[in-house]
Coordinates of C-alpha atoms and ligand atoms in Angstrom, one line a residue:
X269 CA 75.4 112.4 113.5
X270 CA 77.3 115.2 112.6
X271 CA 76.0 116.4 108.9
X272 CA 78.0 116.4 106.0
X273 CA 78.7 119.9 104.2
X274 CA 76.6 120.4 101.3
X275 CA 77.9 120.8 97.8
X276 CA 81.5 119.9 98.9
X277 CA 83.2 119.4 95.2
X278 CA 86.1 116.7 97.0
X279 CA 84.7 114.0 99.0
X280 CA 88.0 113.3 100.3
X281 CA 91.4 115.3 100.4
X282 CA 94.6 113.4 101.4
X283 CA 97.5 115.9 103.1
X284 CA 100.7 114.4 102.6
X285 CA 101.4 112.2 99.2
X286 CA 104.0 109.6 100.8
X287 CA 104.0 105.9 100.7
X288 CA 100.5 106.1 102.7
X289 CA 98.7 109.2 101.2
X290 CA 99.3 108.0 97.5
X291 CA 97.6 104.5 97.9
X292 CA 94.7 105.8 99.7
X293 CA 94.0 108.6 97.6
X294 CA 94.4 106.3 94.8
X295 CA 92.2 104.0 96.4
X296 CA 89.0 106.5 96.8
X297 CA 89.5 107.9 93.3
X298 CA 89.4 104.4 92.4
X299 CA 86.3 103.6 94.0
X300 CA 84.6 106.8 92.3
X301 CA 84.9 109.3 94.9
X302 CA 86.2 113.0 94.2
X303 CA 89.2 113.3 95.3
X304 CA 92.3 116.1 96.1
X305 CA 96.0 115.8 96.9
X306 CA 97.8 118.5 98.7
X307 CA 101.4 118.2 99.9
X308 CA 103.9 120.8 101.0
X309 CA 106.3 119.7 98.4
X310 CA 105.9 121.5 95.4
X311 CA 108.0 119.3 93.5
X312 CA 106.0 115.8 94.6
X313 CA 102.9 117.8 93.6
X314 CA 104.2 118.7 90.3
X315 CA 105.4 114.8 89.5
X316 CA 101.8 114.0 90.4
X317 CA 100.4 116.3 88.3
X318 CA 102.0 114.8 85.9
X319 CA 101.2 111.3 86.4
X320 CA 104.9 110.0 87.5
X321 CA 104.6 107.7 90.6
X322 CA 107.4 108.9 92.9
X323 CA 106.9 105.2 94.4
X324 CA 108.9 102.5 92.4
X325 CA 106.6 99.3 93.7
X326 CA 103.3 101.8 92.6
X327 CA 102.7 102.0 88.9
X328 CA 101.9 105.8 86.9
X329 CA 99.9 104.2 84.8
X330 CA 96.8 104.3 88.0
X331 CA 97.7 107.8 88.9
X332 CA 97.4 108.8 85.1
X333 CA 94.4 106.5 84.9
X334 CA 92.7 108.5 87.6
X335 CA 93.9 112.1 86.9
X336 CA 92.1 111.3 83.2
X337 CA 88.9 109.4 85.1
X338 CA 88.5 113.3 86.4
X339 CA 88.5 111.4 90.3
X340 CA 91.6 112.8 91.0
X341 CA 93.4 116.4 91.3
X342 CA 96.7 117.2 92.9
X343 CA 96.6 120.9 94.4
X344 CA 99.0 123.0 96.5
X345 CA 96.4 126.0 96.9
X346 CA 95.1 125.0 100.7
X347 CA 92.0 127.3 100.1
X348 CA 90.8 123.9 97.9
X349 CA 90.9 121.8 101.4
X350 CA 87.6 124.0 102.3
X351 CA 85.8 122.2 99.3
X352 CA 86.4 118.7 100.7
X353 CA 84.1 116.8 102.6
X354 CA 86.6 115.6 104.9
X355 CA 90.4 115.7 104.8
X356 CA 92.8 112.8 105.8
X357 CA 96.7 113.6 107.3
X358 CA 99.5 111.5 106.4
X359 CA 102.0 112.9 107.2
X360 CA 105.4 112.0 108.8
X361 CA 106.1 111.4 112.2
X362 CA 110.1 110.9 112.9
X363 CA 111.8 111.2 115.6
X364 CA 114.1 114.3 116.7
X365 CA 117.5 113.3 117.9
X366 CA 117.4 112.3 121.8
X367 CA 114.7 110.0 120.7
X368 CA 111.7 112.0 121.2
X369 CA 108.4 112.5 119.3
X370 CA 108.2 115.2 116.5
X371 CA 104.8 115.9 115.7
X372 CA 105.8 119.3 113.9
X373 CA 104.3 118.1 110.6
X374 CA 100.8 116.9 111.9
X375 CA 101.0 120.5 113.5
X376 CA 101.8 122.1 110.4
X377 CA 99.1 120.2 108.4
X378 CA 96.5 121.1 111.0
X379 CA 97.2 124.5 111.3
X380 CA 97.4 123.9 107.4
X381 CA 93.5 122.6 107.8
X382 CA 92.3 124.2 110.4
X383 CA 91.6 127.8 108.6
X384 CA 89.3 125.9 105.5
X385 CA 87.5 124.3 108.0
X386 CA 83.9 124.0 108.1
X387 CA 80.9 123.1 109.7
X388 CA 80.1 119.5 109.2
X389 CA 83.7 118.5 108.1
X390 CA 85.1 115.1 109.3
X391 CA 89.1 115.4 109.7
X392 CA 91.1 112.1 110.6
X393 CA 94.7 111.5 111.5
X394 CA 96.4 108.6 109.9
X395 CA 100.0 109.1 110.8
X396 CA 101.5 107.0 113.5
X397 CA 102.1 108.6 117.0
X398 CA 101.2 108.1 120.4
X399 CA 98.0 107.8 122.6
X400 CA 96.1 111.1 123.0
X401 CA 98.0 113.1 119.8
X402 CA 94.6 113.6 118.1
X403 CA 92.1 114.4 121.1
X404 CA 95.3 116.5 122.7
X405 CA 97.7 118.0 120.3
X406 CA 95.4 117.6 116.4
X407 CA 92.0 118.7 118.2
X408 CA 93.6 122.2 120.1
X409 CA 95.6 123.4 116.7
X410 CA 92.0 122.2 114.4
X411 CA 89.7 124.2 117.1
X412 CA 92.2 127.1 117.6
X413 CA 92.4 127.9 113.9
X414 CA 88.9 127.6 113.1
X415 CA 86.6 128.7 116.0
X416 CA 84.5 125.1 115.8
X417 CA 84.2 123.1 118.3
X418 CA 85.6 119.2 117.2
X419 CA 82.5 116.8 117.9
X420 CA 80.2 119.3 117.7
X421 CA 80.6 121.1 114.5
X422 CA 83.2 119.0 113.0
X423 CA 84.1 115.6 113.2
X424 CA 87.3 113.8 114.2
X425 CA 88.7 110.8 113.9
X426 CA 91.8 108.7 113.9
X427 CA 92.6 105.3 111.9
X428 CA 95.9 104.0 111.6
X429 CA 97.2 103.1 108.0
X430 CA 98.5 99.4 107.4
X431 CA 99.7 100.3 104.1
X432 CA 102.4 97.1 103.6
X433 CA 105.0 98.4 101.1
X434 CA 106.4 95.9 98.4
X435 CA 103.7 93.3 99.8
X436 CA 101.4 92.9 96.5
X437 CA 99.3 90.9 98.0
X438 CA 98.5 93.5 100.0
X439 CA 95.2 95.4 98.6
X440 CA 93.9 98.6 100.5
X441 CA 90.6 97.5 100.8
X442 CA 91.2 94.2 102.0
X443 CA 93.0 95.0 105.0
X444 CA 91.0 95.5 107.8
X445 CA 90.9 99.3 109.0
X446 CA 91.1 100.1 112.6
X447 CA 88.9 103.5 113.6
X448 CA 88.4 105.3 116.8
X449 CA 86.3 108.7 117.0
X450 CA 86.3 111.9 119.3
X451 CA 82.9 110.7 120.2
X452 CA 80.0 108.3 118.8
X453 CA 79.0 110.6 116.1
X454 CA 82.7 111.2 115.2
X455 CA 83.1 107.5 114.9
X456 CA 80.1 107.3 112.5
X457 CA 81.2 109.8 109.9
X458 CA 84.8 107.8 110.2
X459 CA 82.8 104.8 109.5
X460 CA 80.7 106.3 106.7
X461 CA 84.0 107.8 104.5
X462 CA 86.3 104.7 105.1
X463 CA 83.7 102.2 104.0
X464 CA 83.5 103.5 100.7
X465 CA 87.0 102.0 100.4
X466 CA 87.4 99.3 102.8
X467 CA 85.5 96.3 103.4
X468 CA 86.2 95.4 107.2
X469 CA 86.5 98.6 109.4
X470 CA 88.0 97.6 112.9
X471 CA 86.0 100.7 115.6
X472 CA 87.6 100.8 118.7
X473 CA 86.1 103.2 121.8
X474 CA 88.4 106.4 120.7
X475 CA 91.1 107.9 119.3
X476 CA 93.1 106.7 121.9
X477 CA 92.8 103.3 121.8
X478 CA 93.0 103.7 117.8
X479 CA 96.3 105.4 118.2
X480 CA 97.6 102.7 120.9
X481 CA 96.5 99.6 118.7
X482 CA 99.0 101.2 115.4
X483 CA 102.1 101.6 118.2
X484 CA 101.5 98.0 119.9
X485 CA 101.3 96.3 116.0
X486 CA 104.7 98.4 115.8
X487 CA 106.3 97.6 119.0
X488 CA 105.1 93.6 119.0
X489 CA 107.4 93.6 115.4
X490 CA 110.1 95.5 117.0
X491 CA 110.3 93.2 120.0
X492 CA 110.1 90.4 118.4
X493 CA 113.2 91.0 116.0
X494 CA 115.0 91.3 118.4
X495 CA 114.2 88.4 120.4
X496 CA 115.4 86.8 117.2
X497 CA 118.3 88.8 116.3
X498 CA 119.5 87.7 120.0
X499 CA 118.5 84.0 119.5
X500 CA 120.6 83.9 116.3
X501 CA 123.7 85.2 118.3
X502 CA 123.2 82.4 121.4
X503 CA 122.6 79.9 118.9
X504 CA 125.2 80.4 116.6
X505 CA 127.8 80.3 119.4
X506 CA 126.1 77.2 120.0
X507 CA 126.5 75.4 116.3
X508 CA 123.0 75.7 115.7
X509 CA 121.5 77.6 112.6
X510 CA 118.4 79.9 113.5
X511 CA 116.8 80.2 110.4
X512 CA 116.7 76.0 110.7
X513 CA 115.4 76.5 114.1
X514 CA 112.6 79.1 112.7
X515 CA 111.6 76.8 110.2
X516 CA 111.1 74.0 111.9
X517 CA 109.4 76.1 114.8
X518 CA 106.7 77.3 112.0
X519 CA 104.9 73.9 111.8
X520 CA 103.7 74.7 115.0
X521 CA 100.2 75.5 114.5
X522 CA 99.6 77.5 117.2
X523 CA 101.3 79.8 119.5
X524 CA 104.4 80.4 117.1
X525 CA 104.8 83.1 114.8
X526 CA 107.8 83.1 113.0
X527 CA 110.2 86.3 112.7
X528 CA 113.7 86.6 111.1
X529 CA 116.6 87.9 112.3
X530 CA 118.6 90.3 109.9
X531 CA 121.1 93.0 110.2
X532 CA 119.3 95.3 112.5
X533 CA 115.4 97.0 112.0
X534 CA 115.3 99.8 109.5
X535 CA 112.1 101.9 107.8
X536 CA 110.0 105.1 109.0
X537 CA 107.9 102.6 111.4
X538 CA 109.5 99.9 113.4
X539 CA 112.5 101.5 114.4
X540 CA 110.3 104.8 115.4
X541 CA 107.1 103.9 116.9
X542 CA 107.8 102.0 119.7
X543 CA 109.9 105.6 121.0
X544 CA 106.8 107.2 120.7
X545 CA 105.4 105.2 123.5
X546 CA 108.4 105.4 125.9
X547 CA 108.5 109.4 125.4
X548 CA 104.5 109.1 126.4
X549 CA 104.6 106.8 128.9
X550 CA 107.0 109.0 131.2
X551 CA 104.1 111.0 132.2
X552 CA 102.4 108.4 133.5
X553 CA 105.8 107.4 135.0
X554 CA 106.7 104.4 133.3
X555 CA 109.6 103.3 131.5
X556 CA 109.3 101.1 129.0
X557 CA 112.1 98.7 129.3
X558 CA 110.9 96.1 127.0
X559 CA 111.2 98.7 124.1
X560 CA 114.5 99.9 125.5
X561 CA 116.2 96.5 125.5
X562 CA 115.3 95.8 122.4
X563 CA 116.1 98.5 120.6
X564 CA 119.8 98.1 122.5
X565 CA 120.1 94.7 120.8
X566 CA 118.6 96.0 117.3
X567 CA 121.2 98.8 117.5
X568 CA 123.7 96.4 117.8
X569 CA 123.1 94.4 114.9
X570 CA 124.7 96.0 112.4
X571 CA 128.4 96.2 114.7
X572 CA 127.9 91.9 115.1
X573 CA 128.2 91.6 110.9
X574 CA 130.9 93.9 110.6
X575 CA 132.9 92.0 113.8
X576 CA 132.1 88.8 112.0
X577 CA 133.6 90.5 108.5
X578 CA 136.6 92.0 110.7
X579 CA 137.4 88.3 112.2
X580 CA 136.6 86.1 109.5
X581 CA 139.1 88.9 106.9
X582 CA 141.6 88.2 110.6
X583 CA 141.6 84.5 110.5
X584 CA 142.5 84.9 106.9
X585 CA 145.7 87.2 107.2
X586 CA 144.1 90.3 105.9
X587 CA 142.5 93.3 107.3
X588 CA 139.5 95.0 106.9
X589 CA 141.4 98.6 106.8
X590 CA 141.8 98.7 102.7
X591 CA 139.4 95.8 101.6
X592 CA 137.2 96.6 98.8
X593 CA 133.5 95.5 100.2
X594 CA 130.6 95.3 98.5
X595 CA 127.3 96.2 100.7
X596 CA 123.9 94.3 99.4
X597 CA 120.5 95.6 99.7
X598 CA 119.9 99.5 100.8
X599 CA 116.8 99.2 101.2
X600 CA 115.4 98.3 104.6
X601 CA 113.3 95.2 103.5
X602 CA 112.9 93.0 100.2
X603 CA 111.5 94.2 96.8
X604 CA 111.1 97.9 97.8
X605 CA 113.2 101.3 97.2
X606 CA 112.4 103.0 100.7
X607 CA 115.9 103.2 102.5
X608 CA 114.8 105.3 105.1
X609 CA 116.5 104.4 108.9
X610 CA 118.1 100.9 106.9
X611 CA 120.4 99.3 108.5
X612 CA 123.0 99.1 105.5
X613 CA 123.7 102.7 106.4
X614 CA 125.1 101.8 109.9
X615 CA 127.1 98.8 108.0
X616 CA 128.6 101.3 105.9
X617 CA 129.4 103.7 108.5
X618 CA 131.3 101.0 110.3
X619 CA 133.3 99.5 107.7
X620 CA 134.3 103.3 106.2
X621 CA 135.2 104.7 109.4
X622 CA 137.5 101.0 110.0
X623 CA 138.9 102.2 106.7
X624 CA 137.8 99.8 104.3
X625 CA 136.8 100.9 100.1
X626 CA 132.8 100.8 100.5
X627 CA 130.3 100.4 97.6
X628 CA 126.7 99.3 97.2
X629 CA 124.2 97.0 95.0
X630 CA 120.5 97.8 95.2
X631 CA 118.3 97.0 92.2
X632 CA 116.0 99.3 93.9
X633 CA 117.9 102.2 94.7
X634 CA 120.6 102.9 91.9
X635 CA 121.4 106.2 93.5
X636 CA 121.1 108.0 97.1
X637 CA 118.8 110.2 97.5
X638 CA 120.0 113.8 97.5
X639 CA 120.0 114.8 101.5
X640 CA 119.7 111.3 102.5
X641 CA 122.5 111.0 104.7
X642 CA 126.5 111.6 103.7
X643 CA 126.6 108.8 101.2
X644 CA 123.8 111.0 99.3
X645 CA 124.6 110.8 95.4
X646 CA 126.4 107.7 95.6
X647 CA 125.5 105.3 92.8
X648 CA 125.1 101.2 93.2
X649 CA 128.0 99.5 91.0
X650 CA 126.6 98.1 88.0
X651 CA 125.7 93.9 88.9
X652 CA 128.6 92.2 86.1
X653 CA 130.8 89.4 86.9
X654 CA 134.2 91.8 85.9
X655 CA 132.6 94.4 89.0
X656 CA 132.2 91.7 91.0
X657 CA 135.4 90.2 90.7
X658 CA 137.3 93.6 92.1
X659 CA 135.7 93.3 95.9
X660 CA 137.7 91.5 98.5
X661 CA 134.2 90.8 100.6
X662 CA 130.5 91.5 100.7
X663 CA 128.0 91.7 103.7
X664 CA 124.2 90.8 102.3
X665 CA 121.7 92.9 104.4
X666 CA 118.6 93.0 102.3
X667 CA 117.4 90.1 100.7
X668 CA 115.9 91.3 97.5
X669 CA 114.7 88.9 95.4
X670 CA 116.2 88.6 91.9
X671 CA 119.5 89.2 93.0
X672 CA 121.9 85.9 91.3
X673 CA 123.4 85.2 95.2
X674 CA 125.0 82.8 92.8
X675 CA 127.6 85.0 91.1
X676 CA 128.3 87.0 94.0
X677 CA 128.9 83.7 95.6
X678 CA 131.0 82.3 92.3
X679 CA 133.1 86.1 92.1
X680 CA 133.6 87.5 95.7
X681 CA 135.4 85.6 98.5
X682 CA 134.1 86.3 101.5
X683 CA 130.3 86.7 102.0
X684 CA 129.0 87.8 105.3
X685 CA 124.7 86.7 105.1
X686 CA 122.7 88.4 107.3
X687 CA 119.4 87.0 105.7
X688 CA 120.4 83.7 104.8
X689 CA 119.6 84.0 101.5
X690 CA 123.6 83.2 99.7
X691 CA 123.9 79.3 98.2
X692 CA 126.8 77.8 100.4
X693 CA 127.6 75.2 97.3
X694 CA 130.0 78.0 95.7
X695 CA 133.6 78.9 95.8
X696 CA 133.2 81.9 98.2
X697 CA 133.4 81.2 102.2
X698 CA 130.0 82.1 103.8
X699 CA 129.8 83.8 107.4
X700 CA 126.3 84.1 109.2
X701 CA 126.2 87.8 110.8
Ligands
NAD911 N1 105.5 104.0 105.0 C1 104.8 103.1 105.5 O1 104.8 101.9 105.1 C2 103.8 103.4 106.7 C3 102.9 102.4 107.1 C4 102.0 102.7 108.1 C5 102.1 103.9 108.7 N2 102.9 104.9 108.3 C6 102.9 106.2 109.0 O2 102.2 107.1 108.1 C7 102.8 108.4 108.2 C8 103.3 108.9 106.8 O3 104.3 108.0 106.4 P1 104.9 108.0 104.9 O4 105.8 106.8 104.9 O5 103.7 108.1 104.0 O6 105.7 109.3 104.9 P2 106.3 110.0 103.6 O7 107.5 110.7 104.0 O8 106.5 109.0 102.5 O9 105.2 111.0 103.1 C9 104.8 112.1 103.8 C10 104.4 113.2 102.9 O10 103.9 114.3 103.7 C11 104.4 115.5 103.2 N3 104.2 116.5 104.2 C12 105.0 116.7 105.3 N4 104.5 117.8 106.0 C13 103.4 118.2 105.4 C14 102.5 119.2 105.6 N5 102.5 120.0 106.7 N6 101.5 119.4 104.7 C15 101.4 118.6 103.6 N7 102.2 117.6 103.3 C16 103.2 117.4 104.2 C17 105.8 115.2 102.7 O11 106.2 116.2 101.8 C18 105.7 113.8 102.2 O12 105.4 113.8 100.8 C19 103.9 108.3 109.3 O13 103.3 108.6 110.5 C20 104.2 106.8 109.2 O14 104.7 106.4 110.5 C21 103.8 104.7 107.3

């Protein structure tokens, strides 16, 4: 065992307040431990401070409820990480543009960590990545900037986050926790902090392992959409509806798990972390073709609903250069804000650059993000049966619930449903994309 600092005033402090750092500092303050919050954006930090959640599905009123319990403090000074008993990274992990691995922010944050560290100290990586970033790339940048040595003086650990966003069923401490340490004693400390807050942990031999179990939950997801996103494009030249197909397939009580097509993958996991592999797995000369093929036919998505908008507008004498068309759902899955890598972008691209009048509805995201992409600051038309009435077409790419697929169906021709979700007892013809 590798012993605990002494006197540390933070039992735990979480670097990087995201959609995973927020919920799991929220979920040690809430189970009594000390805990501090340290981001590299100032203006996160100071919204914290404050008590505003910058996550629309997580509530204020637990942050303020914690920051007034005295379990919680948000802090940009990174001389505070040296009173924590142990620090957790959250940070992101994208992807640079030729598809390869950027771990410049776990890097950052360890080189962040790594002068404050001290003896006794237990330090795991929660972002995703590939096999061998946290005994590789983590450990040299911790060991480096602190002169300890990591299983001796400090211990290190990763343990994937399964944080499920817009899932409210979904309860930190009830999902099972996957953990693999530098060594045994590593592993214990992991065990020690994470079963304050969660009731199953899942330890696995090392880091490793930990870090190739996050990337296979990832890549299974990824393939699998796109086995259906294919299936959907056989059988529909066939006359046969998928989401039928899917439903009946599901009473299969074994050996079927059902997974539904859509307009492509979208978020800051799926589409990513299955990449992180293939870059990884070159060294060991590999290639991972699985993972390749389907990202091909994920990619593709989002140009088989705007062909099926182009020909359906064709077969009714109009074009698509000029038509007014309403894009539905931003946000890459149901009942959440995060439009990160979604899908709707690419369906936007397409139909701007083939000329047509673009516009958006998200409940969830009623303007773009500043820096988001180049439709940053655009706003989603307000939901009324006069807007409505003034689009020429709509393609449906999220399906949110709470939406009245009803009146779009009642005031806008042509609906191109990538998620199945539009009644197809209204006025409006309905294409499945
Ligand atoms: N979003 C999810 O649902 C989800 C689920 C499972 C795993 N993950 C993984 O968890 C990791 C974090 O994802 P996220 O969605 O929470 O990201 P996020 O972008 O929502 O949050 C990351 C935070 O880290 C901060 N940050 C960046 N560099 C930093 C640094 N050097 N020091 C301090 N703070 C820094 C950013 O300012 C940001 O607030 C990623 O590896 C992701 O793949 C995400």
């Amino acid at each position: 065992m590798i012993g605990k600092p002494e006197n540390a005033r933070y039992d735990v402090a979480v670097v990087g307040l995201g959609y995973v750092g927020i919920p799991l500092a929220l979920g040690f303050a809430e189970a009594g431990c000390r805990v501090l919050g340290s981001d590299a954006d100032e203006g996160r930090l100071l919204e914290l401070q404050q008590g505003h959640s910058p996550l629309a599905h997580l509530p204020s009123s637990r942050i303020k409820a914690c920051l007034a319990s005295g379990h919680l403090d948000f802090n940009a000074d990174h001389d505070r990480l040296s009173e924590a008993a142990a620090v957790i990274i959250c940070v992101p992990t994208p992807l640079r543009r030729h598809h390869d691995p950027d771990l410049s922010h776990i890097l950052d944050a360890g080189a962040q960590v790594a002068p404050h560290l001290r003896r006794g100290m237990l330090v795991s990586l929660e972002s995703s990545t590939y096999p061998g970033t946290t005994r590789e790339e983590l450990l040299a940048v911790l060991e480096k900037g602190s002169g300890l040595r990591a299983g001796v003086d400090f211990a290190l650990v990763f343990s994937p986050e399964r944080e499920d966003p817009g899932n409210h069923q979904s309860v930190l401490g009830d999902m099972p926790k996957v953990i693999g340490g530098l060594t045994p004693a590593c592993l214990e400390r992991g065990e020690e902090l994470y079963g304050r807050v969660i009731k199953h942990l899942v330890p696995v031999k090392d880091c490793d392992t930990a870090e190739a179990v996050k990337l296979t939950e990832n890549i299974f997801r990824f393939i699998n959409i796109a086995l259906v996103n294919e299936l959907k494009r056989i059988y529909s030249s066939m006359g046969i509806d998928i989401w039928e197909v899917i439903d009946a397939a599901k009473t299969k009580p074994f050996g079927f798990m059902p997974f539904y097509p859509g307009p492509g993958v979208g978020g800051h996991c799926i589409p990513i972390d299955p990449y992180y592999l293939t870059w990884k797995a070159k060294e060991y000369h590999y290639d991972t073709r699985f993972i390749e093929l389907a990202g091909q036919i994920n990619r593709s998505m989002p140009y088989y609903a705007v062909n099926h908008l182009l020909e359906a507008l064709n077969s009714a004498g109009r074009a698509l250069h000029g038509a007014r068309v309403l894009v539905l759902g931003l946000a890459y899955k149901p009942g959440v804000s995060d439009d990160r890598g979604s899908p709707s972008y690419d369906i936007m691209d397409l139909l701007a650059a083939k000329g047509a009048d673009v516009e958006y509805y998200d409940p969830h995201v009623p303007r773009i993000a500043p820096g988001r992409n180049h439709w940053s600051g655009r706003h989603s038309i307000p939901w009324s049966d006069h807007e409505l009435k003034t689009f020429d077409a709509a393609v449906v790419c999220t399906p949110h619930r709470g939406v009245k697929y009803d009146e779009l169906a009642d005031h806008v021709p042509l609906i191109v449903d990538t998620c199945h979700v539009v009644p197809r007892n209204r006025t409006a013809k309905i294409v499945d994309a």
